[in-house]
Amino acid sequence: MAESSVTPARAPPESVELPVPQVENALRTMVLARVLDERAIALQRQGRIGFYAPHSGQEAALVGSALALRPPDWVFPAYRELSVALVRGVPLQAIVDQLWGNVNDLSKGRQMPNHFAFRQVHFVSASSPIGTQITQAVGAAMGMQRRKESAVTIAYFGDGATSSNDFHAGLNFAGVFRTPTVFFCQNNQWAISLPRARQTQSTTLAEKAEAYGFAGVVVDGNDLRAVYSAVSDARRKAVEGGGPTLIEAQVYRLGPHSTSDDPHRYRSDREVEEARRGDPVHRVEEELRSCGALDQAGIDRIWEEARSRVAQAVTAAESAGSPPSASLFEDVFATLTPRLREESEAAGTLPPEEGRSR
Amino acid sequence: MSESSGLVPLPYSPSEVEALLGEGGARTLLSAYRWMVLARTLDARMQALQRQGRVGFYGAATGQEAVNVAAGLLSAPEDWVFPGLREQLVALVRGHPLPTYVHHLFGDALDPALGRNMPCHPSARDVHYVSMSSVIGTQISQAVGVAQAMRLRRAAGVVLAFFGDGATSSNDFHAGLNFAGVLKVPVLFCCTNNQWAISVPVEHQSAVRQLSDKARAYGLLGHRVDGTDFVASYAALSGALGRLRDGAPPELLEFLLYRMTPHSSSDDPGRYQPPDWAERARRHDPVARLELWMSENGLLAAGVREELVSAAEASVRAAIEAAEATALPAESTLTEDIYAPRGPKLMGSGRGTETG
Amino acid sequence: MSSLTLVQAINRGLAEAMRTDPDVVVLGEDVGTNGGVFRATEGLFKEFGAERVVDTPLSETGIIGSAIGLALYGLKPVAEIQFLDFIYPAFDQIVSEMAKMRYRSGGQFPCHVVVRTPYGGGIRGGIYHSQSTEAYFCHTAGLKVVVPSTPADAKGLLLTAIHDEDPVVFLEPKRIYRSVTGEVPDGDHRVPFGVARTVREGTDVSLFAYGAMVPAAEEAAAVLEKEGVSAELLDLRTLSPLDESAVIASVEKTGRAVIVHEAARFCGFGAELAALLAEKALYSLKAPVARVTGFDTPFPYALEQLYLPNTEKIVAAARAAVRAA
């Protein structure tokens, strides 16, 4: 259980503090993400989008980690990281367009909702197979070493992914090559229906780092400041040549695994209610209220603003058409092969635009 | 068997050995030594035959004999063994006939697997020694599956999974140890760390301090053992197997070894090993270390060594002669055993082709 | 020009790419100090150092996954998988990631990884050092699949692969790594993808082969010539993209097709060629399409020579095709 088992991260001596205005900005992103989450689930139930994987309960971990990153860093996400994209400057509309897979989707409607790719902000294309991004993040970090860039890669993954091949290979490679990589494990306690306790016998997930010769850190993932500081420290260590860090952010998946999942089959409502008391969004609200930065009216305005932005984005996304049929044949290769051209013509699609990818 | 100068001596008094090996420790040592001599003889002979082109490939286990013999002696008939490339001696000690193994090395008609695999990849159903792949690590998760089956069937027995240092990087190491930790099934992970994965030294295989530390990532206990010390290897295996049989969780034993030969007959270690490696390895020769201790403690009477060597040479020679006189498998066997033969198949009969 | 073996040509190709492009990085098991178990990376470690010739831990998943990351970041990784038979731990990374990265991101994240791997039988390697499973990769959209059969093509196709924009599975016929020698152009020699090589022209029957089967088919053509049968031999060189027009044109000329590969017959690459001929050259065919392939068994050890296609089997198939009409 997230609430009882969380070990707050000890603040290291030179720990980075998040100033209040930044916390307020963080709250805006967290609220926006929460509102989008709730709206997207409703839209899926209405059959207006095909699928959705919510991140409610993980907002502090996501936003806190993203705030600690810099523009040259690269993000290797799983599929609950849309708030990381928001922090890195991806417009809400681009995210909602992806949920629809419409003509404006930067990925041309090629993937299920939540499998984002935003080249401009180094947010790499997400996959459904679990963990595959972890080795890729290590490879990109090797590229940064080669190019002598002062940057890191961050791999996002869940508790279930610690059992994957790529977790093992990725962390091992990172240890051997001392790559500038932050492994950010959001332990939301559930891999669909499998509880954390049955995922692995190790006491914490963070201690798995020791098997690869580097440090693991446990952090309260509901604590925005703690996450920010843990990722900032790991990032600084990485760019200074100190190698990788595994961060286990302990959170709780408040929603279902995805819209295809019914968590009542495997966990109790009481457990979820218990976890809700640690809701990271409310925690930040509380902090800003108690330090006098925001009153309730100010908080309400943030929520209203978020609702109207999401509503607007949904309307725009829904009214955009599907990608053109010819795009089915694009991007298989850099240029259209004769065989694909033939298939495209046979399928009666418009002759696809021959030429380079973006 | 080899020169004793500079050998790292086994650090035991006779009473300590008795305490570590249990009653009849001296007899255990003599029996172990006999097997080691056989293994060493077989390795030397087969490497020579490979160079002459009489067998296609050979992966010597020279330097690993202590662990293999201890595992062979301590495992029970109902136990299962999932080997890596260098554990054939475990099968022999468990009762797989030497001539049958040599038929396998020649891939002839009397190889139980009908010459389907490269040399050193035997399948010995008779001693629950499972067919192996050349792909590194795949046996580790399979071993966990057999242990799970033993648990489900409430069968006696434990599973020994062998693999090298390189395999700790493999997918199946990770999956296997993780599953074993969660399922708590009776499997003993035996990592024979000979410090080289072909040309990659173990320091470049993982940044971990020692491989046994990896156990903790799976909630398991891990121990490092001097795998060139027969007494230590025997005691560690005996303890771990005893705990497993009593229902304790799985463990990882790391046996620190020195690869005394090339990775295989296809390898040239002069390209990558430091010049002093061979000498360091020689000083840790498990057979010579045991032999020295036994001589110094009066357990190897004059002439015993020579007798054992000539007996080993005779049985190896006979097995090779028999294998070289045996034809290749019939061409028709090419298409057998791809699927189950038609008709009923006896459970546990090994190959199911007799009726096919 | 230099006279080189096939494996030397690959080595020269790698060195050439690394010298001219600092983004080219080689990674794999034993590729560094050991120079590769087949010596394909011989000398590279010395010349380019540990940062560009990376000895990795023993994990194919790690090799391909990190190669993908290197490529996403803009480098040009050339990953070596020690044997094609060992590639499957990384199958997920290859077919679900590398092949689909460009497409699934709408072209935002191209993924130009080259995966070099020795394949094929004839070296007494048993099941796990002998297989030819090119069809798995040809079946995956987004991958290019290349198989050279001569030293010049090995270098030229490899350099094309390294500078291509798409991921390439580069299959090296290890059986002829050293048995084939040929003149190889120096410098940045490139051979385009999707263009078959006409090894010899003929009028009676078309032989289609690639990799280690090309020399066997060449011998077969010589035998057939003595019997008065004029065989045309095409070395396909790139299986994907396939030079369909060359295949069709050849059969339009000869009216007979014999397809040769080491892989098992069922769903092997030859099935695609046969389908192509059925779709686009049926009325030119005078005889049924013949396939000379491995059996639909696992790859054997002791009976390897029985399994492998050889000159005699190719000659027999060609004779039968000619006799049919």
PDB file of C-alpha atoms in Angstrom, chain A residues 184-283:
ATOM      1  CA  PHE A 184      12.286   6.672 -12.987  1.00  0.00           C
ATOM      2  CA  CYS A 185      10.122   3.840 -11.759  1.00  0.00           C
ATOM      3  CA  GLN A 186       6.631   4.843 -10.779  1.00  0.00           C
ATOM      4  CA  ASN A 187       5.600   2.068  -8.484  1.00  0.00           C
ATOM      5  CA  ASN A 188       1.844   2.517  -8.580  1.00  0.00           C
ATOM      6  CA  GLN A 189       1.414  -0.783  -6.734  1.00  0.00           C
ATOM      7  CA  TRP A 190      -0.461  -2.568  -9.518  1.00  0.00           C
ATOM      8  CA  ALA A 191       0.594  -4.137 -12.823  1.00  0.00           C
ATOM      9  CA  ILE A 192      -2.965  -4.432 -14.121  1.00  0.00           C
ATOM     10  CA  SER A 193      -4.176  -6.971 -11.536  1.00  0.00           C
ATOM     11  CA  LEU A 194      -0.868  -8.061 -10.041  1.00  0.00           C
ATOM     12  CA  PRO A 195       0.003  -6.323  -6.790  1.00  0.00           C
ATOM     13  CA  ARG A 196       3.514  -5.104  -6.170  1.00  0.00           C
ATOM     14  CA  ALA A 197       4.118  -7.801  -3.547  1.00  0.00           C
ATOM     15  CA  ARG A 198       3.699 -10.507  -6.161  1.00  0.00           C
ATOM     16  CA  GLN A 199       5.736  -8.760  -8.835  1.00  0.00           C
ATOM     17  CA  THR A 200       8.992  -9.416  -7.078  1.00  0.00           C
ATOM     18  CA  GLN A 201      10.271 -10.593  -3.749  1.00  0.00           C
ATOM     19  CA  SER A 202      12.730  -7.731  -3.254  1.00  0.00           C
ATOM     20  CA  THR A 203      11.973  -5.401  -0.360  1.00  0.00           C
ATOM     21  CA  THR A 204      11.971  -2.277  -2.496  1.00  0.00           C
ATOM     22  CA  LEU A 205      12.237  -1.833  -6.227  1.00  0.00           C
ATOM     23  CA  ALA A 206      14.950   0.769  -5.738  1.00  0.00           C
ATOM     24  CA  GLU A 207      17.329  -1.774  -4.240  1.00  0.00           C
ATOM     25  CA  LYS A 208      17.384  -3.636  -7.543  1.00  0.00           C
ATOM     26  CA  ALA A 209      19.868  -0.989  -8.648  1.00  0.00           C
ATOM     27  CA  GLU A 210      22.453  -2.587  -6.401  1.00  0.00           C
ATOM     28  CA  ALA A 211      22.427  -5.659  -8.636  1.00  0.00           C
ATOM     29  CA  TYR A 212      23.822  -3.380 -11.337  1.00  0.00           C
ATOM     30  CA  GLY A 213      26.355  -1.572  -9.200  1.00  0.00           C
ATOM     31  CA  PHE A 214      24.669   1.790  -8.697  1.00  0.00           C
ATOM     32  CA  ALA A 215      22.377   3.518  -6.267  1.00  0.00           C
ATOM     33  CA  GLY A 216      18.636   3.246  -5.913  1.00  0.00           C
ATOM     34  CA  VAL A 217      16.492   5.797  -4.153  1.00  0.00           C
ATOM     35  CA  VAL A 218      12.979   5.496  -2.783  1.00  0.00           C
ATOM     36  CA  VAL A 219      10.902   8.645  -2.850  1.00  0.00           C
ATOM     37  CA  ASP A 220       7.351   9.502  -1.849  1.00  0.00           C
ATOM     38  CA  GLY A 221       5.838   9.976  -5.262  1.00  0.00           C
ATOM     39  CA  ASN A 222       2.933  11.933  -3.840  1.00  0.00           C
ATOM     40  CA  ASP A 223       5.347  14.609  -2.699  1.00  0.00           C
ATOM     41  CA  LEU A 224       6.057  16.976  -5.580  1.00  0.00           C
ATOM     42  CA  ARG A 225       9.040  18.573  -3.875  1.00  0.00           C
ATOM     43  CA  ALA A 226      10.596  15.281  -2.888  1.00  0.00           C
ATOM     44  CA  VAL A 227      10.326  13.954  -6.435  1.00  0.00           C
ATOM     45  CA  TYR A 228      11.706  17.159  -7.901  1.00  0.00           C
ATOM     46  CA  SER A 229      14.649  17.040  -5.571  1.00  0.00           C
ATOM     47  CA  ALA A 230      15.391  13.339  -6.121  1.00  0.00           C
ATOM     48  CA  VAL A 231      15.340  13.725  -9.907  1.00  0.00           C
ATOM     49  CA  SER A 232      17.381  16.939  -9.741  1.00  0.00           C
ATOM     50  CA  ASP A 233      20.022  15.151  -7.699  1.00  0.00           C
ATOM     51  CA  ALA A 234      20.080  12.157 -10.018  1.00  0.00           C
ATOM     52  CA  ARG A 235      20.293  14.421 -13.025  1.00  0.00           C
ATOM     53  CA  ARG A 236      23.153  16.428 -11.587  1.00  0.00           C
ATOM     54  CA  LYS A 237      25.035  13.286 -10.670  1.00  0.00           C
ATOM     55  CA  ALA A 238      24.521  11.916 -14.180  1.00  0.00           C
ATOM     56  CA  VAL A 239      25.764  15.008 -16.031  1.00  0.00           C
ATOM     57  CA  GLU A 240      28.761  15.148 -13.701  1.00  0.00           C
ATOM     58  CA  GLY A 241      29.763  11.669 -14.828  1.00  0.00           C
ATOM     59  CA  GLY A 242      28.528   9.857 -11.735  1.00  0.00           C
ATOM     60  CA  GLY A 243      26.436   7.421 -13.734  1.00  0.00           C
ATOM     61  CA  PRO A 244      22.846   6.306 -13.486  1.00  0.00           C
ATOM     62  CA  THR A 245      20.348   6.309 -10.639  1.00  0.00           C
ATOM     63  CA  LEU A 246      17.215   4.278 -10.134  1.00  0.00           C
ATOM     64  CA  ILE A 247      14.438   6.225  -8.475  1.00  0.00           C
ATOM     65  CA  GLU A 248      11.431   4.390  -7.153  1.00  0.00           C
ATOM     66  CA  ALA A 249       8.598   6.874  -6.773  1.00  0.00           C
ATOM     67  CA  GLN A 250       5.986   5.220  -4.634  1.00  0.00           C
ATOM     68  CA  VAL A 251       2.541   6.228  -5.827  1.00  0.00           C
ATOM     69  CA  TYR A 252      -0.863   4.660  -6.128  1.00  0.00           C
ATOM     70  CA  ARG A 253      -2.798   4.052  -9.292  1.00  0.00           C
ATOM     71  CA  LEU A 254      -6.128   5.619  -8.354  1.00  0.00           C
ATOM     72  CA  GLY A 255      -7.837   4.643 -11.590  1.00  0.00           C
ATOM     73  CA  PRO A 256      -8.092   1.430 -13.559  1.00  0.00           C
ATOM     74  CA  HIS A 257      -5.049   0.221 -15.506  1.00  0.00           C
ATOM     75  CA  SER A 258      -6.876   1.422 -18.591  1.00  0.00           C
ATOM     76  CA  THR A 259     -10.417   1.826 -19.816  1.00  0.00           C
ATOM     77  CA  SER A 260     -10.370  -1.885 -20.655  1.00  0.00           C
ATOM     78  CA  ASP A 261      -9.796  -2.837 -17.037  1.00  0.00           C
ATOM     79  CA  ASP A 262     -12.145  -3.381 -14.108  1.00  0.00           C
ATOM     80  CA  PRO A 263     -10.098  -3.091 -10.929  1.00  0.00           C
ATOM     81  CA  HIS A 264     -13.013  -4.212  -8.741  1.00  0.00           C
ATOM     82  CA  ARG A 265     -12.123  -7.727  -9.741  1.00  0.00           C
ATOM     83  CA  TYR A 266      -8.845  -7.636  -7.884  1.00  0.00           C
ATOM     84  CA  ARG A 267      -8.712  -4.808  -5.331  1.00  0.00           C
ATOM     85  CA  SER A 268     -11.018  -3.338  -2.729  1.00  0.00           C
ATOM     86  CA  ASP A 269     -12.685   0.058  -2.833  1.00  0.00           C
ATOM     87  CA  ARG A 270     -11.451   0.614   0.664  1.00  0.00           C
ATOM     88  CA  GLU A 271      -7.854   0.315  -0.470  1.00  0.00           C
ATOM     89  CA  VAL A 272      -8.473   2.935  -3.144  1.00  0.00           C
ATOM     90  CA  GLU A 273     -10.243   5.261  -0.718  1.00  0.00           C
ATOM     91  CA  GLU A 274      -7.336   4.926   1.657  1.00  0.00           C
ATOM     92  CA  ALA A 275      -4.930   5.847  -1.120  1.00  0.00           C
ATOM     93  CA  ARG A 276      -7.059   8.789  -2.174  1.00  0.00           C
ATOM     94  CA  ARG A 277      -6.231  10.486   1.108  1.00  0.00           C
ATOM     95  CA  GLY A 278      -2.709  10.916  -0.235  1.00  0.00           C
ATOM     96  CA  ASP A 279      -3.945  12.415  -3.517  1.00  0.00           C
ATOM     97  CA  PRO A 280      -0.964  14.378  -4.814  1.00  0.00           C
ATOM     98  CA  VAL A 281      -3.073  17.126  -6.392  1.00  0.00           C
ATOM     99  CA  HIS A 282      -4.853  17.869  -3.133  1.00  0.00           C
ATOM    100  CA  ARG A 283      -1.561  17.755  -1.329  1.00  0.00           C
TER     101      ARG A 283
END
